[in-house]
Amino acid sequence: MTLPKLRFPIKTKLTVATLIPLGIAILICWMAGVFILSSKVAAQAQEKVRYDLSVAREAYQSELSRIYDVVKLTASFGRTAETIASGDRRAVSESLSSLRASERLDILAAVDASGKVIFRANNPELRGDDKTRNQFVARALKGEIASGTTILPSSELELEGDSLVRQARIFPAAGTPVQLNGAMFLLVAAPVRDKAGNLLGALYGGVLLNNNQKLVDRIRSVVYEGARKNGRDVGNSTIFQGDIRIATNVPNTDGSRAVGTRLSAPVQERVLLKGAKWVGRAFVVNDWYLTAYEPILSLQGVPIGALYVGMLESQYSAVKIDMAVLLSFVLLVSGLVGVSMAGFLGRKLSQPIRELDLLARRVAAGERNVKSSIDSRDEIGDLAVRFNDMSRSLVEREDSIIELNRNLEEKVQSRTAELEEKNRLLVQTREELLRVEKLAAIGELAAGVAHEINNPMAIIRGNTELLQLSVPEEAPIREEVDTIFQQVKRVERIVSNLLKFARREQMEAGAVRLNELLHEIVGQIGHQVSLERIEIAEQYAESVAQVEGDADQLRQVFTNLVLNAVQAMPSGGVLSVRTQQVEPAGSYEVKVGDTGVGIALENLRQVFNPFYTTKANGTGLGLSVSYGIVREHGGRIDVESVPGGGSTFTVVLPRSQTPGA
Ligand SMILES: Nc1ncnc2c1ncn2[C@@H]1O[C@H](COP(=O)(O)OP(=O)(O)OP(=O)(O)O)[C@@H](O)[C@H]1O
Ligand SMILES: [Mg+2]
C-alpha cells in the first residue's frame, strides 16, 4: 500500500527550515548552558567552601589568640610573678580565679619552675602534681610561649576537676556515651619571670573544645552570618577530636546536635592520616553537604582532630535549578521569538510565490494582461519578470492568432464570394449557351418556314388587294375580305419578325449616337401606341457618346423595350429612359423602366425566350430578337422587376466592338 504524498505549503517548509537549525542551536545552547552553569556553580560552591574553611580557621585561631593574649598578659604581669614568688596561694588564687571567670577559660593554672602545680583556678584543692610532661608547660618552663590545640589525657583532665570531666563527656543523640581518651583543648602556656628575668614558673590556660557549642556556633555565625533557608541553617561547622564530633552544629534528624558521630572513612583517611585538606561533596549525618575539612594539628604537627565547615548542597542545587530555569526561560522566549519570526519570514517569503500561483490560475482561467507587481531583487523577482514577459507574449500571440483567424475568415469569405460569383457566371453562361443554341436551332427553322411562307404570302396579299378593289365597300362580304387582308398583314409581320429573329440580314456597322437615337424613339412612339396617362422621364448622361453598331437594329431593340414598357402600363404610369457611362470603362448603359404590372419571378427568365408572350396580339419575339441583336453588338441585356411595381430593362453596350477601342 502506498501512502498518499503529503503536500506542505512552501510557507511551512520555510518555517520548518528556519526552525530546525534554530531548535538545534537552542538545544545545544541549553545543554551547554546547563552544563556550564552547573559546573561553574559547583566549582564556585567548592571555592566558597574552601574559603569558608579559612574563615572558620580564622575564627578558631582568634579564640586561641584570645587565650594566648590572656595567658601571656597575665604571665607577664609583675604581680603574677610576685604572688608566685611569694608562694602566697591565697593571693594567686584570688587573681587567677577571678581571671578565669572573667576570661571564660576552662582551665587556668600556675606551676613553679620545677613544673609542679601551685594553683589551679578550677580545682584549687589539687596541687603539687608534676606538669613537665605536658608539652606546653615544658616549653613555657624553657621560656617560650606555647599555644595550640592539644588533647589532655583523661588522667590530666581528671586533675582539672570533675566538672570539666563531665563537661568533656560526649553523649550522642542515640546510643551510649562515646569513650574518649582525654579531651581536646585550646591551650596556651607562658613563662612567668621575676623582674630580673629569672624564670619563676609558668602559667597555662585553656578552653575545653568538647561540647564547646559556643565556639562552633560562633564559627558558623562568622562564616555563614546566620543564613537560613526553609527554617534550617544553610551551613554548619564542627570540631573533631580524632574522628569524633565533639562540638558541632550539624543537626541530627531530630534537630539535636550530632555530637559523637564519626567522620567518614575517606575523609578520615585524607585528613587525619595524611594531614591534608578535604574539599568535596559529602553525606554528613543525614544530608548532602558541600564540605571542607582540615586537620587540627598538635604542637608537634600531628593531626589530632579536624575542623569542618559545610553547606547544604540543596542550597546550591536550588541555585542551579534557578539558573537552569532562568536559562530555559530565556531560551524558551528566544525560541518563541524565533518561531514567530520564522513564521513571519516564511509567510513573507512565500507570499510572492502564492501571488504568482494566483496569477497563473487567472491566466489559466483565460484572463488576459495579468501582471505581477512583485518587486523583489531575487530569484522570485526574476520569476515575476519572466511571468510578466510570458503573460505579455501570450497576449501578443493570442492577438496574432485572432488576427490570423480574422484574415483567414475574410479570405474564406472572399474566396467563397468569388466562387459563388464564378458559379453564378457559369450557370448564366450555361443558360445563355443553351439559349443561344436553342435560338440558333429555332432561327434555322424559323428562317426556313418564313422563306417558304414569304412567296405564297406575297401572292395571297396581291390577290387579297385585288379582291378588295373588286368588292365594293358596301358589299356584304367586304368585312370578311378586310379581315383576310388584316390577318395577311399579321402573318407578314410574324414572318418579318421571324426573319429578323433568324437574322439573315447582314449587320451594317456605323456610329450610332445613343442619346439622340433614344430621344427620337421616345418622340415617335406615340404613333404606335397611345400615351394616355403616361408620363415620360428621360435622363441622358452627357458622357454617353456614340457606339459602334447597326443603327436600325439598335432602333429595333429600344423600340421593342419602350413599346413593352408602355404596354405594361394600361392604366398609366411613368416611362423612364436613362443612359450613363459604366464600368468597364467605355461601356454605356441604357435603362428603360416602367411602373407597370411587373413580371412574376418564375417568368423573369422566360421573357427572352422566343414565342413567350402574355399578349393577345403579341408574337413573343420582340425581346428574343432584341437579345440576339444586343449580343451581336457585344453587349448584354437584363431585366429586374417587382410584380405589380414595374420593370426595368438594362442594356449595356460597348463603345467599340473590338477590344481596346
Ligand atoms: N415592360 C414589360 N412589363 C411587363 N411585361 C413585359 C414587359 N416587356 C415584356 N413583357 C412580357 O414579355 C413578353 C414577351 O415580350 P415580347 O416583346 O418578346 O413579345 P410581345 O410583346 O408579347 O409581342 P410583340 O413584341 O410581338 O408585340 C410579353 O408578352 C410580356 O408578357
Ligand atoms: Mg413586345
XYZ file of C-alpha atoms and ligand atoms in Angstrom:
693
model
C 0.000 0.000 0.000
C 1.416 3.383 -0.930
C 0.740 6.316 1.282
C -0.626 9.447 -0.366
C 2.115 12.033 -0.843
C 1.657 14.781 1.686
C 1.613 18.300 0.408
C 3.142 21.035 2.513
C 2.892 24.699 1.628
C 6.189 26.463 0.968
C 5.468 28.713 3.967
C 5.541 25.694 6.291
C 8.683 24.372 4.650
C 10.462 27.706 5.009
C 9.319 27.995 8.612
C 10.457 24.468 9.407
C 13.748 25.006 7.554
C 14.382 28.058 9.740
C 13.182 26.380 12.890
C 15.253 23.215 12.676
C 18.658 24.962 12.949
C 17.173 27.343 15.492
C 15.849 24.431 17.522
C 19.181 22.631 17.315
C 21.034 25.827 18.300
C 18.682 26.381 21.221
C 19.056 22.766 22.346
C 22.856 22.970 22.148
C 22.784 26.334 23.968
C 20.531 24.876 26.603
C 22.673 21.803 27.171
C 25.916 23.781 27.101
C 24.374 26.457 29.332
C 23.090 23.945 31.850
C 26.405 22.106 31.801
C 28.480 25.277 32.145
C 26.186 26.717 34.779
C 26.119 23.577 36.872
C 29.866 23.025 36.613
C 30.548 26.708 37.275
C 28.156 26.757 40.179
C 29.700 23.567 41.531
C 33.210 24.985 41.154
C 32.095 28.244 42.731
C 30.495 26.336 45.564
C 33.675 24.330 46.152
C 35.650 27.528 46.066
C 33.323 29.115 48.565
C 33.518 26.170 50.936
C 37.293 26.255 50.696
C 37.133 29.943 51.528
C 34.603 29.286 54.284
C 37.066 26.850 55.841
C 39.743 29.526 56.021
C 37.264 31.913 57.625
C 36.411 29.168 60.104
C 40.094 28.639 60.797
C 40.460 32.349 61.440
C 37.601 32.241 63.942
C 39.130 29.171 65.608
C 42.501 30.886 65.703
C 41.017 34.069 67.102
C 39.704 32.063 70.084
C 43.190 30.685 70.538
C 44.621 34.208 70.212
C 42.249 35.425 72.885
C 43.528 32.718 75.269
C 47.087 33.449 74.194
C 46.632 37.142 74.994
C 45.048 36.442 78.392
C 47.697 33.885 79.432
C 50.620 35.869 78.077
C 49.474 39.131 79.654
C 48.698 37.542 82.981
C 52.053 35.770 82.996
C 53.871 38.950 82.243
C 52.178 40.924 84.997
C 54.682 41.809 87.748
C 52.050 40.945 90.315
C 51.703 37.445 88.978
C 55.425 36.957 89.344
C 55.337 38.426 92.813
C 52.495 36.260 94.013
C 54.090 33.139 92.544
C 57.455 34.069 94.034
C 55.906 34.806 97.414
C 54.140 31.452 97.380
C 51.095 33.236 98.669
C 48.491 30.856 97.462
C 45.653 32.954 98.544
C 46.832 35.876 96.501
C 47.410 33.598 93.464
C 44.018 32.006 93.937
C 42.295 35.330 94.070
C 43.795 36.751 90.969
C 43.659 33.591 88.841
C 40.122 32.537 89.832
C 38.687 35.911 89.001
C 40.667 35.994 85.754
C 39.453 32.539 84.763
C 35.884 33.553 85.343
C 36.145 36.874 83.587
C 38.018 35.480 80.562
C 35.798 32.389 80.279
C 38.732 29.980 80.495
C 38.073 26.374 81.381
C 41.447 25.818 82.901
C 43.925 28.247 84.340
C 46.803 27.082 86.487
C 50.212 28.129 87.633
C 53.274 25.882 88.018
C 56.539 26.639 89.686
C 59.877 26.473 87.982
C 60.065 22.747 88.606
C 56.789 22.177 86.869
C 54.675 21.470 89.921
C 51.216 22.913 90.022
C 50.993 25.558 92.672
C 47.480 26.657 91.891
C 44.535 25.505 89.810
C 41.812 28.046 89.406
C 39.096 25.446 88.725
C 40.282 22.851 91.200
C 42.184 24.830 93.886
C 42.374 21.846 96.217
C 44.530 19.815 93.921
C 48.128 20.867 93.500
C 51.665 19.724 93.616
C 51.309 17.372 90.614
C 54.015 17.450 88.028
C 53.188 19.103 84.693
C 56.520 18.807 82.991
C 55.211 16.051 80.728
C 52.795 18.485 79.300
C 54.492 19.774 76.157
C 53.029 23.260 76.552
C 54.158 23.631 80.160
C 57.515 22.111 79.332
C 58.076 24.708 76.641
C 56.909 27.530 78.899
C 59.366 26.422 81.509
C 62.008 26.735 78.814
C 60.951 30.339 78.451
C 58.762 30.039 75.340
C 55.103 30.721 74.961
C 53.362 27.623 73.639
C 49.907 27.785 72.175
C 47.780 25.381 70.163
C 45.362 22.535 70.302
C 46.012 19.530 72.391
C 44.366 16.510 73.854
C 44.650 16.316 77.571
C 44.648 12.665 78.536
C 41.900 11.578 80.887
C 44.346 11.380 83.805
C 45.291 15.003 83.373
C 41.684 16.005 82.743
C 40.572 14.451 85.984
C 43.083 16.607 87.817
C 41.423 19.655 86.333
C 38.243 18.887 88.171
C 35.090 16.822 87.920
C 33.041 19.478 86.308
C 35.434 19.540 83.348
C 35.373 15.752 83.158
C 31.622 15.900 82.962
C 31.703 18.710 80.515
C 34.068 16.759 78.288
C 31.827 13.731 78.043
C 30.241 13.230 74.664
C 26.676 11.950 74.584
C 25.421 11.100 71.128
C 21.670 11.545 70.496
C 21.332 7.775 70.333
C 23.410 5.091 71.947
C 25.906 5.079 74.721
C 28.361 7.843 75.613
C 31.452 7.873 73.450
C 34.597 6.643 75.098
C 37.251 9.280 74.511
C 40.807 9.120 75.566
C 41.028 12.601 77.041
C 39.541 15.878 75.937
C 40.575 18.441 73.409
C 41.668 21.884 74.454
C 42.878 25.147 73.098
C 45.834 25.561 75.349
C 48.401 28.319 75.947
C 51.351 28.121 78.356
C 53.567 31.142 79.102
C 56.638 31.531 81.328
C 56.459 33.715 84.463
C 59.619 35.644 85.279
C 60.634 37.974 88.014
C 61.836 41.481 87.363
C 65.338 40.278 86.841
C 64.124 37.874 84.186
C 64.575 34.712 86.233
C 62.071 32.017 85.446
C 59.720 31.563 88.370
C 57.361 29.131 86.791
C 54.678 29.092 84.157
C 51.033 29.845 83.644
C 48.808 27.713 81.469
C 45.221 28.251 80.464
C 42.834 26.815 78.036
C 39.370 26.301 76.755
C 37.755 22.885 76.511
C 36.628 22.113 72.951
C 34.428 19.124 73.850
C 30.796 20.282 73.754
C 32.055 23.820 73.169
C 28.969 24.628 71.117
C 29.503 28.318 71.659
C 32.717 28.180 69.697
C 31.289 26.182 66.759
C 28.210 28.400 66.716
C 30.427 31.472 66.639
C 32.473 29.959 63.805
C 29.235 29.257 61.947
C 27.887 32.744 62.509
C 31.193 34.242 61.323
C 31.239 32.045 58.223
C 27.551 31.962 57.300
C 26.297 35.044 59.110
C 23.231 33.201 60.334
C 21.918 32.476 56.839
C 18.888 30.186 56.965
C 16.709 28.567 54.407
C 13.437 26.753 54.909
C 13.913 27.059 58.689
C 17.310 25.428 58.536
C 20.794 26.810 58.847
C 22.423 26.909 55.472
C 25.831 25.967 56.803
C 27.413 24.411 59.842
C 30.743 23.743 61.467
C 32.276 21.003 63.543
C 35.358 20.332 65.657
C 36.535 16.756 65.628
C 38.631 15.072 68.265
C 40.154 12.305 66.253
C 37.205 11.177 64.138
C 34.529 12.039 66.735
C 32.352 15.148 66.502
C 32.955 16.785 69.883
C 31.428 20.169 69.129
C 29.098 20.682 66.224
C 26.001 22.354 64.960
C 25.344 19.680 62.312
C 21.863 18.565 63.272
C 20.523 15.063 63.694
C 17.164 14.265 62.131
C 15.517 15.269 65.419
C 17.292 18.628 65.310
C 19.687 17.872 68.188
C 23.409 18.382 67.689
C 25.098 15.405 66.090
C 27.892 15.170 68.663
C 29.503 11.788 68.989
C 29.016 10.871 65.360
C 32.029 9.963 63.283
C 33.959 11.152 60.303
C 33.540 9.137 57.100
C 36.364 6.786 56.284
C 37.698 8.553 53.137
C 37.781 11.934 54.897
C 39.361 10.371 57.951
C 41.999 8.794 55.770
C 42.827 12.016 53.994
C 42.579 14.486 56.843
C 43.658 12.522 59.904
C 46.151 10.145 58.375
C 47.603 12.236 55.576
C 47.095 15.585 57.310
C 45.647 17.112 54.089
C 42.556 19.163 53.321
C 39.451 17.523 52.013
C 37.041 19.542 49.928
C 34.042 17.982 48.255
C 30.565 16.725 48.317
C 29.844 14.560 51.338
C 26.957 12.960 53.136
C 27.141 14.410 56.599
C 24.963 12.784 59.290
C 21.795 12.811 57.211
C 22.195 15.316 54.396
C 24.357 16.039 51.413
C 26.737 18.911 52.009
C 29.438 20.728 50.144
C 32.164 20.280 52.722
C 35.704 21.254 53.620
C 37.816 19.607 56.304
C 41.271 20.406 57.504
C 43.326 18.749 60.173
C 43.846 20.283 63.619
C 47.479 19.707 64.417
C 49.110 19.140 67.758
C 52.080 21.144 68.895
C 54.253 18.536 67.214
C 52.336 18.941 63.961
C 50.457 15.653 64.249
C 46.768 15.625 63.232
C 44.711 15.152 66.353
C 41.368 16.301 65.094
C 39.682 18.226 62.314
C 37.864 21.439 61.639
C 34.910 21.217 59.345
C 32.565 23.604 57.570
C 29.817 22.533 55.264
C 26.959 23.987 53.358
C 23.741 22.240 52.433
C 24.025 21.073 48.846
C 20.334 21.717 48.325
C 21.223 25.383 48.642
C 23.342 25.138 45.518
C 21.044 22.696 43.803
C 18.346 25.343 44.223
C 20.655 27.954 42.700
C 21.472 25.514 39.880
C 17.807 24.808 39.306
C 17.004 28.519 39.450
C 19.669 29.272 36.880
C 18.671 26.348 34.695
C 15.061 27.536 34.875
C 16.142 31.072 34.057
C 18.257 29.810 31.168
C 15.415 27.629 29.933
C 13.043 30.550 30.197
C 15.391 32.839 28.253
C 15.894 30.156 25.599
C 12.168 29.437 25.501
C 11.419 33.108 24.977
C 14.092 33.323 22.271
C 12.669 30.119 20.805
C 9.188 31.614 20.730
C 10.530 34.817 19.215
C 12.398 32.622 16.723
C 9.239 30.641 15.912
C 7.176 33.744 15.338
C 9.978 35.341 13.329
C 10.350 32.155 11.290
C 6.586 32.069 10.771
C 6.577 35.715 9.773
C 9.554 35.300 7.453
C 8.084 32.104 6.000
C 4.841 33.947 5.290
C 6.644 36.925 3.852
C 8.901 34.815 1.632
C 6.115 32.579 0.394
C 3.719 35.496 -0.218
C 5.051 36.304 -3.737
C 5.000 32.620 -4.647
C 1.344 32.417 -3.629
C 0.678 35.592 -5.591
C 2.343 34.111 -8.688
C 0.283 30.949 -8.236
C -2.898 33.041 -8.117
C -1.863 34.986 -11.217
C -1.027 31.748 -13.056
C -4.502 30.429 -12.190
C -6.064 33.617 -13.557
C -4.070 33.215 -16.780
C -5.161 29.561 -16.958
C -8.771 30.697 -16.497
C -8.355 32.828 -19.622
C -7.769 36.255 -18.143
C -5.594 38.466 -20.300
C -2.991 41.077 -19.450
C -2.370 39.587 -15.993
C 0.596 41.414 -14.499
C 2.540 40.725 -11.329
C 3.555 43.658 -9.165
C 6.176 41.698 -7.191
C 9.283 43.790 -6.806
C 11.961 41.767 -5.080
C 15.589 41.609 -6.110
C 15.997 37.865 -6.062
C 15.036 34.744 -7.972
C 11.367 35.319 -7.154
C 11.623 38.826 -8.592
C 13.224 37.306 -11.737
C 10.401 34.775 -11.857
C 7.836 37.583 -11.645
C 9.559 39.400 -14.537
C 9.550 36.152 -16.587
C 5.885 35.686 -15.688
C 5.042 39.179 -16.935
C 7.018 38.538 -20.156
C 5.151 35.258 -20.598
C 1.767 36.872 -19.952
C 2.565 39.652 -22.445
C 3.781 37.306 -25.165
C 0.704 35.145 -24.542
C -1.496 38.153 -25.219
C 0.532 39.052 -28.308
C 0.335 35.509 -29.608
C -3.370 35.358 -28.909
C -3.835 38.658 -30.732
C -1.868 37.422 -33.713
C -3.896 34.191 -33.759
C -7.129 36.192 -33.651
C -5.808 38.437 -36.434
C -4.783 35.383 -38.443
C -8.212 33.879 -37.887
C -9.921 37.040 -38.989
C -7.772 37.237 -42.117
C -8.479 33.591 -42.818
C -12.194 34.148 -42.400
C -12.096 37.167 -44.673
C -10.124 35.191 -47.217
C -12.558 32.292 -46.993
C -15.461 34.707 -47.368
C -13.946 36.468 -50.327
C -12.978 33.192 -51.953
C -16.478 31.867 -51.308
C -17.941 35.022 -52.829
C -15.593 34.697 -55.804
C -16.572 31.062 -56.131
C -20.248 31.935 -55.898
C -19.799 34.652 -58.486
C -17.960 32.279 -60.779
C -20.625 29.691 -60.193
C -23.302 32.213 -60.997
C -21.434 33.232 -64.135
C -21.060 29.577 -65.063
C -24.777 28.953 -64.627
C -25.556 32.137 -66.515
C -23.132 31.224 -69.275
C -24.577 27.768 -69.441
C -28.104 29.155 -69.661
C -27.028 31.633 -72.282
C -25.261 28.903 -74.205
C -28.372 26.814 -74.075
C -30.467 29.755 -75.125
C -28.117 30.619 -77.951
C -28.140 27.043 -79.154
C -31.891 26.943 -78.849
C -32.258 30.278 -80.596
C -29.942 29.119 -83.342
C -31.995 25.964 -83.881
C -35.280 27.887 -83.730
C -33.815 30.599 -86.007
C -32.805 27.944 -88.528
C -36.288 26.516 -88.515
C -37.977 29.932 -88.493
C -35.860 31.148 -91.374
C -36.821 28.089 -93.487
C -40.517 28.444 -92.605
C -40.517 32.200 -93.201
C -38.791 31.803 -96.525
C -41.251 29.184 -97.622
C -44.243 31.264 -96.392
C -42.995 34.550 -97.906
C -43.735 33.771 -101.570
C -47.212 32.287 -101.072
C -47.978 35.186 -98.695
C -46.993 37.721 -101.450
C -49.442 36.036 -103.826
C -52.170 35.951 -101.105
C -51.576 39.626 -100.275
C -51.676 40.650 -104.019
C -54.826 38.675 -104.605
C -56.443 39.990 -101.394
C -55.716 43.581 -102.551
C -57.263 42.788 -105.920
C -60.265 41.282 -104.101
C -60.655 44.485 -102.037
C -60.653 46.560 -105.183
C -63.206 44.335 -106.822
C -65.582 44.102 -103.839
C -67.407 47.401 -103.152
C -67.369 48.830 -99.681
C -70.992 48.182 -99.017
C -70.951 44.558 -100.264
C -71.902 42.059 -97.553
C -68.574 40.055 -97.880
C -66.459 43.219 -97.809
C -65.919 42.806 -93.984
C -64.560 39.245 -94.430
C -62.252 40.426 -97.244
C -60.902 43.183 -94.933
C -60.372 40.641 -92.111
C -58.420 38.403 -94.569
C -56.288 41.398 -95.509
C -55.593 42.253 -91.826
C -54.652 38.682 -90.968
C -52.417 38.556 -94.045
C -50.624 41.655 -92.728
C -50.338 39.979 -89.319
C -48.797 36.886 -90.882
C -46.419 39.164 -92.818
C -45.416 40.807 -89.559
C -44.781 37.425 -87.943
C -42.767 36.342 -90.932
C -40.814 39.598 -90.872
C -40.177 39.187 -87.189
C -39.148 35.590 -87.743
C -36.707 36.688 -90.398
C -35.374 39.357 -88.086
C -35.056 36.747 -85.370
C -33.269 34.390 -87.706
C -31.213 37.434 -88.736
C -30.429 36.569 -92.200
C -29.620 40.247 -92.770
C -26.063 41.440 -92.542
C -25.255 43.916 -89.754
C -24.296 47.300 -91.147
C -21.893 48.805 -88.629
C -21.704 52.573 -88.193
C -21.586 55.179 -85.463
C -24.774 55.379 -83.518
C -25.421 58.316 -81.145
C -27.306 56.607 -78.353
C -28.880 59.605 -76.586
C -30.212 61.018 -79.868
C -31.497 57.607 -81.036
C -33.374 57.067 -77.744
C -34.854 60.571 -77.736
C -36.058 60.020 -81.335
C -37.685 56.663 -80.467
C -39.457 58.166 -77.406
C -40.627 61.066 -79.599
C -42.105 58.744 -82.203
C -43.592 56.053 -80.007
C -46.889 57.920 -79.732
C -47.521 56.931 -83.402
C -47.628 53.278 -82.490
C -49.322 53.253 -79.042
C -51.481 55.584 -77.053
C -49.533 57.530 -74.451
C -52.601 58.449 -72.487
C -51.825 58.864 -68.767
C -48.171 58.006 -69.474
C -45.538 60.320 -68.086
C -42.193 60.182 -69.831
C -38.911 60.757 -67.937
C -35.743 60.965 -69.988
C -32.297 61.312 -68.493
C -29.253 61.165 -70.758
C -25.715 61.414 -69.492
C -23.564 63.769 -71.482
C -20.660 61.392 -71.215
C -22.603 58.909 -73.285
C -21.462 59.459 -76.851
C -21.700 57.154 -79.811
C -21.356 53.420 -80.071
C -20.277 51.314 -82.975
C -23.230 49.346 -84.305
C -26.165 48.931 -86.697
C -28.471 51.899 -86.119
C -31.563 50.121 -87.492
C -31.046 47.048 -85.362
C -30.441 49.122 -82.182
C -33.502 51.192 -83.001
C -35.437 47.923 -83.147
C -34.117 46.884 -79.710
C -35.012 50.121 -77.890
C -38.354 50.445 -79.732
C -39.266 46.961 -78.520
C -38.310 47.875 -74.917
C -40.190 51.187 -74.929
C -43.256 49.558 -76.517
C -43.268 46.742 -73.958
C -42.932 49.312 -71.131
C -45.876 51.353 -72.386
C -47.944 48.195 -72.962
C -47.206 47.127 -69.334
C -48.891 50.297 -68.075
C -52.509 50.062 -69.381
C -53.725 52.306 -66.612
C -50.889 54.789 -66.927
C -47.568 55.350 -65.192
C -44.080 56.639 -65.727
C -41.877 55.612 -68.631
C -38.234 56.317 -67.847
C -35.353 56.212 -70.303
C -31.830 56.827 -68.922
C -28.267 56.479 -70.153
C -24.962 56.522 -68.336
C -21.356 55.506 -68.684
C -20.417 52.385 -66.743
C -17.573 50.066 -65.949
C -15.830 48.507 -67.724
C -14.680 51.872 -68.947
C -16.034 52.653 -72.333
C -19.388 50.890 -71.875
C -22.726 52.665 -71.932
C -25.800 51.597 -70.099
C -29.378 52.222 -71.233
C -32.184 51.673 -68.743
C -35.810 51.527 -69.891
C -38.162 51.381 -66.920
C -41.875 51.451 -66.253
C -44.194 51.459 -63.242
C -46.461 48.851 -64.763
C -47.652 45.338 -63.970
C -44.190 43.871 -63.488
C -43.133 40.253 -64.150
C -43.584 37.306 -61.769
C -40.320 35.792 -60.618
C -40.910 32.468 -62.305
C -41.443 34.235 -65.661
C -38.448 36.505 -65.401
C -36.068 34.182 -67.277
C -38.664 33.269 -69.904
C -39.254 36.744 -71.286
C -36.245 36.405 -73.570
C -37.482 33.047 -74.924
C -38.948 33.214 -78.445
C -42.716 32.996 -78.647
C -43.155 33.723 -74.960
C -45.926 36.274 -74.758
C -48.754 37.208 -72.444
C -50.352 39.494 -75.026
C -53.292 38.574 -77.240
C -51.638 40.020 -80.329
C -48.094 39.535 -79.313
C -45.648 37.381 -81.258
C -43.370 36.819 -78.250
C -40.398 37.567 -80.498
C -39.677 41.224 -79.521
C -37.363 40.505 -76.625
C -35.710 37.458 -78.190
C -34.903 39.471 -81.297
C -33.548 42.290 -79.087
C -31.491 39.789 -77.094
C -29.875 38.488 -80.274
C -29.072 41.994 -81.574
C -27.542 43.164 -78.279
C -25.393 40.054 -78.094
C -24.218 40.584 -81.639
C -23.165 44.083 -80.624
C -21.022 42.579 -77.828
C -23.376 43.799 -75.134
C -25.838 42.273 -72.700
C -29.445 42.762 -71.769
C -31.010 42.088 -68.366
C -34.262 42.625 -66.515
C -35.251 43.459 -62.954
C -38.852 43.507 -61.945
C -41.169 43.825 -58.961
C -44.512 42.137 -59.652
C -47.150 44.937 -59.528
C -44.393 47.554 -59.143
C -42.844 47.794 -62.578
C -39.873 46.518 -64.539
C -36.551 47.874 -65.693
C -34.664 46.517 -68.714
C -30.941 47.289 -68.803
C -28.848 47.189 -71.958
C -25.078 47.559 -71.682
C -23.244 48.234 -74.965
C -19.533 48.583 -75.526
C -18.463 51.728 -77.333
C -16.485 49.670 -79.763
C -16.858 46.047 -80.660
C -13.136 45.439 -80.889
C -11.441 45.269 -77.513
C -9.389 48.303 -76.557
C -11.314 50.623 -78.937
N -42.143 46.042 -69.754
C -42.773 44.897 -69.544
N -43.608 44.788 -68.482
C -44.296 43.611 -68.314
N -44.172 42.547 -69.088
C -43.333 42.631 -70.136
C -42.590 43.790 -70.415
N -41.867 43.558 -71.553
C -42.146 42.274 -71.950
N -43.032 41.742 -71.148
C -43.548 40.393 -71.197
O -42.704 39.638 -72.028
C -43.457 39.068 -73.057
C -42.617 38.933 -74.277
O -42.396 40.186 -74.818
P -42.034 40.348 -76.313
O -41.773 41.734 -76.565
O -40.960 39.373 -76.607
O -43.339 39.882 -77.024
P -44.782 40.628 -77.073
O -44.578 41.990 -76.632
O -45.627 39.793 -76.195
O -45.141 40.509 -78.516
P -44.721 41.549 -79.654
O -43.433 42.044 -79.241
O -44.622 40.729 -80.827
O -45.794 42.541 -79.649
C -44.629 39.943 -73.118
O -45.782 39.252 -73.675
C -44.900 40.336 -71.722
O -45.629 39.354 -71.077
Mg -43.019 43.251 -77.443
